Amino acid sequence: KYTETHPRSLKNAVIVHKGDNMERFIVGRQYLVVLVITLLNMMGSAVADASVLGFPSWMNELFLGNGVAMILTTIMVGQLTAQVNAANCMLDFINNYFMLFTSYISLGIEFSGLLHCVYLVQMAFSKITGKPIDSNEPPRSAVQNLFFWARVVMSLAILGFCLAVTLVALFDGKTGMWEGVPPYVSVIILFVLMAIVGMMEGMQIALFAVRNLPEDELESHTIAHKNCQLTFSGQNLQCFLIGRQIFVATLMFIVARIATPVYADDDENIFGISDGFQAFLNSGLTGAVITTVIGSLAWRIIASSYPLAFLSNPLIYIIIRICLILEAVGICSGAWVLGRFNKLIAGFQPDEVYLEGAERHTSAPVTKRDKDIDIAVTVVKYCYSMALLIISVTIVMAAIFTEQTNMAQDAHPVAAFFIFWFLIIWLAMMEGGQGCLVGLQPVDKDLYKDTHKVTLKNTLIAHKGDNMERFIVGRQFLVVLVIFVINMCGASVADASVLGLSDGITEVFLGAGVAMILTTIILGQLTAQVNAANCMLDFINSYFMLFTTYVSLGIEFSGLLHSVYLVQIVFSKITGKPIDSNEPPRSAVQKSFFWARVFMSLAILGFSFAVTLVALFDGKTTMYEGVPSYVSVILFFVLMAVVGLMEGMQIALFAVINLPEEEIKKYPVAHKTCELTFEGTNLQSFLVGRQIFVATCMFVVARIASPNYEEGDDNIFGVSDGFQNFLNTGLTGAIITTLVGSLAWRIVASSFPVAFLSNPLIYAIVRVCLVLDSIGICSAAWLLALIHKQLVGYQVDEVYIGTSEERNAAAKGLDEEEPLQDETPLQESVEEA
């Protein structure tokens, strides 16, 4: 059933399920687990008196000295998280070559004979119980028997040697055991802990062996019956298994510390062996052999042979109680959170999806635990994102008022303060306003002409002829220019320091510009976009938006960006598609004026490139110090390409959203990208992450492309000081970024959407955007949007004009009880996103 869907899972299953390989795999894997935990203990176990991060001594002792940090890391990241997903996503979980490698290693360990003495225990209990050993293979030949028994004898010899090495090291006080513990106590603790580990290993086998036994038979064994009643009550079995995993792993780490020899170079080696062999013994291999055979596999055999007798041990009841408490305190509950995100990131699906044709899981919660995790994670995101925003705003304002930003130094801190916040508010109006004007295009203006008079003025001017396209072109430049000027107001100078913060925090928030980027994205973009998505009428019902509309149209009319229309005309010729227009053909005078602006725009673009490149090679931009000129140039073009890809992606994705599945499947990369983007709520998450990614890149581009020539420097091309100050505003960089890093890519994407999405980099960028949204660094925007909505009294558009279904029904004269399906699903998708 999974031959084609999971080829690597098939390879794993074929090799492990062949003959008695499953039993061999379990034996080899058990040793591999113990050995890995022993090695982890060597790598992560702190030396005596270790101290990190300036923690108080009691915290260092708890997390480092007692190994709590290492134990929790190993259990949650290395064990429980994987088990959570492997429980019901088995096919996806092992569908990789890493698992195949693990299978071969485990089988190889078993084949080596290192653990073959455990089969001697198995045979002994087979004789005692009179039960034959189950096997899926024919009886061994004489040669196979000889090879088998040779390995059993070798394994017994190795086990004896390992016990001797461990006991000598313990009595010499040369193990990783905590200081101050007498040798005889260490020996007792070693065997007691191995017995407890062994009981827990056997308990799991015994409990599943008696699970379906008749109640009468269980009741004849009073203690075993009481243990089963406790374990199988409610969800106790799952809780026991989790608590058992925590208990076993913790004890394994302690056993690893006790049983690992630690002989220094100047110590006398065990049995007078060579230094090389002593170093090998110091790896803990001997302790791993003892723990696997005596502390695990032997107990499993006893439990499988006498399950009821095994469970009749009174200590079993106490161990079950301890395991239930360990799970109840929730110390490892983070594994469920990690498991949920691992499942989403890796795209794991339950086995029923492949074997029974069940519906695929999306990012939506499936169980109550999933829902609880999502709620908890959302609250955490809101809290830490809001905290980061408050810190960021405080740091930026502190830098401005201590004259540690470019504009605060060149002008005045008060001027920089007011310009910064005016531009943040204006940017918010631009970001939200565009979505409103686009979204209101299909809505009848008579529906809101009386309730929203300023909104009507906005839409009348923006929706007239081809003004919507002109507005988008002009607004795009305005957004880039505003971000460039915000960068001048809030970007710190070199070696800035505020509020007595540490060098690390100062470098992250001021030096790298994180504080200003977060402030701008959350307050100047996302918060406005959240409310503008479904409160379009109220959002643009202001003269500030009308002012923004006229400024955007004025920028486009100036011809500054007209070279972008040349790209549009070229791609129209290539594709053979006429350019859509809502206006009559241009007259001769209009054509002359149009082409004059196109050539002027090309000249300005060429001049802007010249200015920017000269400034970059002169090292006279606001780029971070220490970055070579050629690296700055490469970064400039790479970041513009990345921004361009993200600008075009949005256009291309909405262009293909309603294409037939069969057509998209002809382009595997584009199909894979669309599957990822349109799955569940990924479209909304992508758009939020994209906004964060674009704005971050824009700020870096602004730093790279803004000339920074001071009074004593030679001006570019010998221009006057006044014109040099004008160039220092970053206007040239804004022109390049708008034309080359945004509008041109949008035209390419709208002309060839499927080909555009066939770029493998697009898939990687979608993944990055999804991650940026999932970490919740800008989640405060949702909370601020809710507060903003309440303060200004925004209402959703349906309050004024009804739903799209109601409007369609009214337009066609149909009864409201039989509403039409929405005729604009793409518009609905855009509004929802």
PDB file of N, CA, C and O in Angstrom, residues 162-203:
ATOM      1  N   CYS A 162      33.838  -6.392  30.955  1.00  0.00           N
ATOM      2  CA  CYS A 162      33.216  -5.076  31.194  1.00  0.00           C
ATOM      3  C   CYS A 162      32.867  -4.893  32.675  1.00  0.00           C
ATOM      4  O   CYS A 162      33.058  -3.809  33.242  1.00  0.00           O
ATOM      5  N   LEU A 163      32.335  -5.953  33.290  1.00  0.00           N
ATOM      6  CA  LEU A 163      32.029  -5.885  34.720  1.00  0.00           C
ATOM      7  C   LEU A 163      33.303  -5.665  35.535  1.00  0.00           C
ATOM      8  O   LEU A 163      33.320  -4.860  36.486  1.00  0.00           O
ATOM      9  N   ALA A 164      34.374  -6.378  35.170  1.00  0.00           N
ATOM     10  CA  ALA A 164      35.646  -6.238  35.883  1.00  0.00           C
ATOM     11  C   ALA A 164      36.180  -4.816  35.757  1.00  0.00           C
ATOM     12  O   ALA A 164      36.599  -4.200  36.753  1.00  0.00           O
ATOM     13  N   VAL A 165      36.176  -4.271  34.526  1.00  0.00           N
ATOM     14  CA  VAL A 165      36.670  -2.906  34.294  1.00  0.00           C
ATOM     15  C   VAL A 165      35.867  -1.894  35.103  1.00  0.00           C
ATOM     16  O   VAL A 165      36.422  -1.015  35.780  1.00  0.00           O
ATOM     17  N   THR A 166      34.546  -2.041  35.066  1.00  0.00           N
ATOM     18  CA  THR A 166      33.683  -1.081  35.759  1.00  0.00           C
ATOM     19  C   THR A 166      33.872  -1.137  37.263  1.00  0.00           C
ATOM     20  O   THR A 166      33.969  -0.106  37.941  1.00  0.00           O
ATOM     21  N   LEU A 167      33.935  -2.347  37.820  1.00  0.00           N
ATOM     22  CA  LEU A 167      34.092  -2.488  39.272  1.00  0.00           C
ATOM     23  C   LEU A 167      35.451  -1.976  39.738  1.00  0.00           C
ATOM     24  O   LEU A 167      35.552  -1.309  40.783  1.00  0.00           O
ATOM     25  N   VAL A 168      36.519  -2.262  38.979  1.00  0.00           N
ATOM     26  CA  VAL A 168      37.850  -1.761  39.336  1.00  0.00           C
ATOM     27  C   VAL A 168      37.849  -0.225  39.312  1.00  0.00           C
ATOM     28  O   VAL A 168      38.368   0.428  40.228  1.00  0.00           O
ATOM     29  N   ALA A 169      37.248   0.352  38.257  1.00  0.00           N
ATOM     30  CA  ALA A 169      37.195   1.817  38.148  1.00  0.00           C
ATOM     31  C   ALA A 169      36.401   2.421  39.307  1.00  0.00           C
ATOM     32  O   ALA A 169      36.766   3.469  39.852  1.00  0.00           O
ATOM     33  N   LEU A 170      35.303   1.764  39.684  1.00  0.00           N
ATOM     34  CA  LEU A 170      34.481   2.261  40.794  1.00  0.00           C
ATOM     35  C   LEU A 170      35.252   2.222  42.112  1.00  0.00           C
ATOM     36  O   LEU A 170      35.241   3.195  42.887  1.00  0.00           O
ATOM     37  N   PHE A 171      35.934   1.099  42.385  1.00  0.00           N
ATOM     38  CA  PHE A 171      36.678   0.988  43.637  1.00  0.00           C
ATOM     39  C   PHE A 171      37.930   1.870  43.642  1.00  0.00           C
ATOM     40  O   PHE A 171      38.422   2.243  44.712  1.00  0.00           O
ATOM     41  N   ASP A 172      38.429   2.212  42.455  1.00  0.00           N
ATOM     42  CA  ASP A 172      39.562   3.153  42.359  1.00  0.00           C
ATOM     43  C   ASP A 172      39.086   4.606  42.461  1.00  0.00           C
ATOM     44  O   ASP A 172      39.896   5.531  42.548  1.00  0.00           O
ATOM     45  N   GLY A 173      37.738   4.809  42.393  1.00  0.00           N
ATOM     46  CA  GLY A 173      37.197   6.178  42.401  1.00  0.00           C
ATOM     47  C   GLY A 173      37.502   6.919  41.122  1.00  0.00           C
ATOM     48  O   GLY A 173      37.612   8.152  41.103  1.00  0.00           O
ATOM     49  N   LYS A 174      37.650   6.178  40.006  1.00  0.00           N
ATOM     50  CA  LYS A 174      38.024   6.766  38.722  1.00  0.00           C
ATOM     51  C   LYS A 174      36.881   6.658  37.702  1.00  0.00           C
ATOM     52  O   LYS A 174      37.038   6.118  36.607  1.00  0.00           O
ATOM     53  N   THR A 175      35.702   7.141  38.091  1.00  0.00           N
ATOM     54  CA  THR A 175      34.575   7.196  37.145  1.00  0.00           C
ATOM     55  C   THR A 175      34.003   8.616  37.170  1.00  0.00           C
ATOM     56  O   THR A 175      34.495   9.479  37.902  1.00  0.00           O
ATOM     57  N   GLY A 176      32.966   8.822  36.366  1.00  0.00           N
ATOM     58  CA  GLY A 176      32.332  10.148  36.308  1.00  0.00           C
ATOM     59  C   GLY A 176      31.373  10.388  37.451  1.00  0.00           C
ATOM     60  O   GLY A 176      30.607  11.361  37.428  1.00  0.00           O
ATOM     61  N   MET A 177      31.393   9.523  38.457  1.00  0.00           N
ATOM     62  CA  MET A 177      30.501   9.650  39.615  1.00  0.00           C
ATOM     63  C   MET A 177      30.778  10.973  40.333  1.00  0.00           C
ATOM     64  O   MET A 177      31.910  11.462  40.336  1.00  0.00           O
ATOM     65  N   TRP A 178      29.721  11.540  40.923  1.00  0.00           N
ATOM     66  CA  TRP A 178      29.879  12.783  41.662  1.00  0.00           C
ATOM     67  C   TRP A 178      30.914  12.615  42.779  1.00  0.00           C
ATOM     68  O   TRP A 178      31.018  11.556  43.422  1.00  0.00           O
ATOM     69  N   GLU A 179      31.649  13.688  43.005  1.00  0.00           N
ATOM     70  CA  GLU A 179      32.711  13.643  44.011  1.00  0.00           C
ATOM     71  C   GLU A 179      32.118  13.441  45.414  1.00  0.00           C
ATOM     72  O   GLU A 179      31.026  13.930  45.718  1.00  0.00           O
ATOM     73  N   GLY A 180      32.875  12.734  46.238  1.00  0.00           N
ATOM     74  CA  GLY A 180      32.467  12.555  47.624  1.00  0.00           C
ATOM     75  C   GLY A 180      31.676  11.295  47.885  1.00  0.00           C
ATOM     76  O   GLY A 180      31.388  10.967  49.049  1.00  0.00           O
ATOM     77  N   VAL A 181      31.280  10.561  46.834  1.00  0.00           N
ATOM     78  CA  VAL A 181      30.517   9.323  47.028  1.00  0.00           C
ATOM     79  C   VAL A 181      31.495   8.170  47.213  1.00  0.00           C
ATOM     80  O   VAL A 181      32.335   7.913  46.338  1.00  0.00           O
ATOM     81  N   PRO A 182      31.415   7.433  48.328  1.00  0.00           N
ATOM     82  CA  PRO A 182      32.341   6.310  48.553  1.00  0.00           C
ATOM     83  C   PRO A 182      32.202   5.246  47.467  1.00  0.00           C
ATOM     84  O   PRO A 182      31.110   5.053  46.915  1.00  0.00           O
ATOM     85  N   PRO A 183      33.285   4.523  47.147  1.00  0.00           N
ATOM     86  CA  PRO A 183      33.243   3.504  46.088  1.00  0.00           C
ATOM     87  C   PRO A 183      32.176   2.437  46.294  1.00  0.00           C
ATOM     88  O   PRO A 183      31.467   2.085  45.351  1.00  0.00           O
ATOM     89  N   TYR A 184      32.052   1.918  47.541  1.00  0.00           N
ATOM     90  CA  TYR A 184      31.071   0.846  47.749  1.00  0.00           C
ATOM     91  C   TYR A 184      29.649   1.345  47.538  1.00  0.00           C
ATOM     92  O   TYR A 184      28.775   0.611  47.067  1.00  0.00           O
ATOM     93  N   VAL A 185      29.408   2.622  47.858  1.00  0.00           N
ATOM     94  CA  VAL A 185      28.080   3.202  47.611  1.00  0.00           C
ATOM     95  C   VAL A 185      27.820   3.313  46.110  1.00  0.00           C
ATOM     96  O   VAL A 185      26.715   3.037  45.628  1.00  0.00           O
ATOM     97  N   SER A 186      28.859   3.683  45.373  1.00  0.00           N
ATOM     98  CA  SER A 186      28.735   3.779  43.911  1.00  0.00           C
ATOM     99  C   SER A 186      28.373   2.433  43.301  1.00  0.00           C
ATOM    100  O   SER A 186      27.536   2.344  42.398  1.00  0.00           O
ATOM    101  N   VAL A 187      29.000   1.365  43.817  1.00  0.00           N
ATOM    102  CA  VAL A 187      28.714   0.020  43.304  1.00  0.00           C
ATOM    103  C   VAL A 187      27.267  -0.361  43.596  1.00  0.00           C
ATOM    104  O   VAL A 187      26.551  -0.868  42.716  1.00  0.00           O
ATOM    105  N   ILE A 188      26.835  -0.096  44.833  1.00  0.00           N
ATOM    106  CA  ILE A 188      25.448  -0.424  45.193  1.00  0.00           C
ATOM    107  C   ILE A 188      24.470   0.360  44.330  1.00  0.00           C
ATOM    108  O   ILE A 188      23.499  -0.192  43.801  1.00  0.00           O
ATOM    109  N   ILE A 189      24.737   1.670  44.175  1.00  0.00           N
ATOM    110  CA  ILE A 189      23.844   2.518  43.363  1.00  0.00           C
ATOM    111  C   ILE A 189      23.783   2.008  41.925  1.00  0.00           C
ATOM    112  O   ILE A 189      22.720   1.968  41.310  1.00  0.00           O
ATOM    113  N   LEU A 190      24.937   1.592  41.365  1.00  0.00           N
ATOM    114  CA  LEU A 190      24.979   1.097  39.982  1.00  0.00           C
ATOM    115  C   LEU A 190      24.021  -0.073  39.800  1.00  0.00           C
ATOM    116  O   LEU A 190      23.190  -0.081  38.880  1.00  0.00           O
ATOM    117  N   PHE A 191      24.119  -1.058  40.678  1.00  0.00           N
ATOM    118  CA  PHE A 191      23.285  -2.256  40.506  1.00  0.00           C
ATOM    119  C   PHE A 191      21.822  -1.990  40.857  1.00  0.00           C
ATOM    120  O   PHE A 191      20.914  -2.553  40.240  1.00  0.00           O
ATOM    121  N   VAL A 192      21.577  -1.116  41.846  1.00  0.00           N
ATOM    122  CA  VAL A 192      20.186  -0.762  42.174  1.00  0.00           C
ATOM    123  C   VAL A 192      19.528  -0.038  40.998  1.00  0.00           C
ATOM    124  O   VAL A 192      18.396  -0.358  40.603  1.00  0.00           O
ATOM    125  N   LEU A 193      20.247   0.929  40.426  1.00  0.00           N
ATOM    126  CA  LEU A 193      19.680   1.686  39.293  1.00  0.00           C
ATOM    127  C   LEU A 193      19.474   0.780  38.081  1.00  0.00           C
ATOM    128  O   LEU A 193      18.475   0.921  37.363  1.00  0.00           O
ATOM    129  N   MET A 194      20.421  -0.140  37.833  1.00  0.00           N
ATOM    130  CA  MET A 194      20.232  -1.062  36.707  1.00  0.00           C
ATOM    131  C   MET A 194      19.025  -1.958  36.942  1.00  0.00           C
ATOM    132  O   MET A 194      18.300  -2.303  36.005  1.00  0.00           O
ATOM    133  N   ALA A 195      18.793  -2.330  38.210  1.00  0.00           N
ATOM    134  CA  ALA A 195      17.618  -3.147  38.515  1.00  0.00           C
ATOM    135  C   ALA A 195      16.328  -2.363  38.260  1.00  0.00           C
ATOM    136  O   ALA A 195      15.353  -2.893  37.705  1.00  0.00           O
ATOM    137  N   ILE A 196      16.328  -1.080  38.657  1.00  0.00           N
ATOM    138  CA  ILE A 196      15.129  -0.242  38.430  1.00  0.00           C
ATOM    139  C   ILE A 196      14.893  -0.037  36.936  1.00  0.00           C
ATOM    140  O   ILE A 196      13.768  -0.152  36.447  1.00  0.00           O
ATOM    141  N   VAL A 197      15.981   0.258  36.211  1.00  0.00           N
ATOM    142  CA  VAL A 197      15.860   0.404  34.753  1.00  0.00           C
ATOM    143  C   VAL A 197      15.341  -0.897  34.155  1.00  0.00           C
ATOM    144  O   VAL A 197      14.448  -0.899  33.290  1.00  0.00           O
ATOM    145  N   GLY A 198      15.892  -2.014  34.609  1.00  0.00           N
ATOM    146  CA  GLY A 198      15.456  -3.318  34.109  1.00  0.00           C
ATOM    147  C   GLY A 198      13.988  -3.570  34.379  1.00  0.00           C
ATOM    148  O   GLY A 198      13.257  -4.076  33.516  1.00  0.00           O
ATOM    149  N   MET A 199      13.518  -3.218  35.584  1.00  0.00           N
ATOM    150  CA  MET A 199      12.092  -3.391  35.895  1.00  0.00           C
ATOM    151  C   MET A 199      11.224  -2.548  34.967  1.00  0.00           C
ATOM    152  O   MET A 199      10.179  -3.005  34.496  1.00  0.00           O
ATOM    153  N   MET A 200      11.650  -1.316  34.693  1.00  0.00           N
ATOM    154  CA  MET A 200      10.854  -0.464  33.799  1.00  0.00           C
ATOM    155  C   MET A 200      10.883  -0.974  32.360  1.00  0.00           C
ATOM    156  O   MET A 200       9.890  -0.856  31.634  1.00  0.00           O
ATOM    157  N   GLU A 201      12.024  -1.521  31.951  1.00  0.00           N
ATOM    158  CA  GLU A 201      12.086  -2.113  30.605  1.00  0.00           C
ATOM    159  C   GLU A 201      11.151  -3.316  30.522  1.00  0.00           C
ATOM    160  O   GLU A 201      10.428  -3.518  29.549  1.00  0.00           O
ATOM    161  N   GLY A 202      11.158  -4.162  31.593  1.00  0.00           N
ATOM    162  CA  GLY A 202      10.299  -5.341  31.598  1.00  0.00           C
ATOM    163  C   GLY A 202       8.841  -5.020  31.795  1.00  0.00           C
ATOM    164  O   GLY A 202       7.950  -5.698  31.254  1.00  0.00           O
ATOM    165  N   MET A 203       8.541  -3.959  32.580  1.00  0.00           N
ATOM    166  CA  MET A 203       7.144  -3.567  32.839  1.00  0.00           C
ATOM    167  C   MET A 203       6.388  -3.309  31.544  1.00  0.00           C
ATOM    168  O   MET A 203       5.240  -3.718  31.381  1.00  0.00           O
TER     169      MET A 203
END
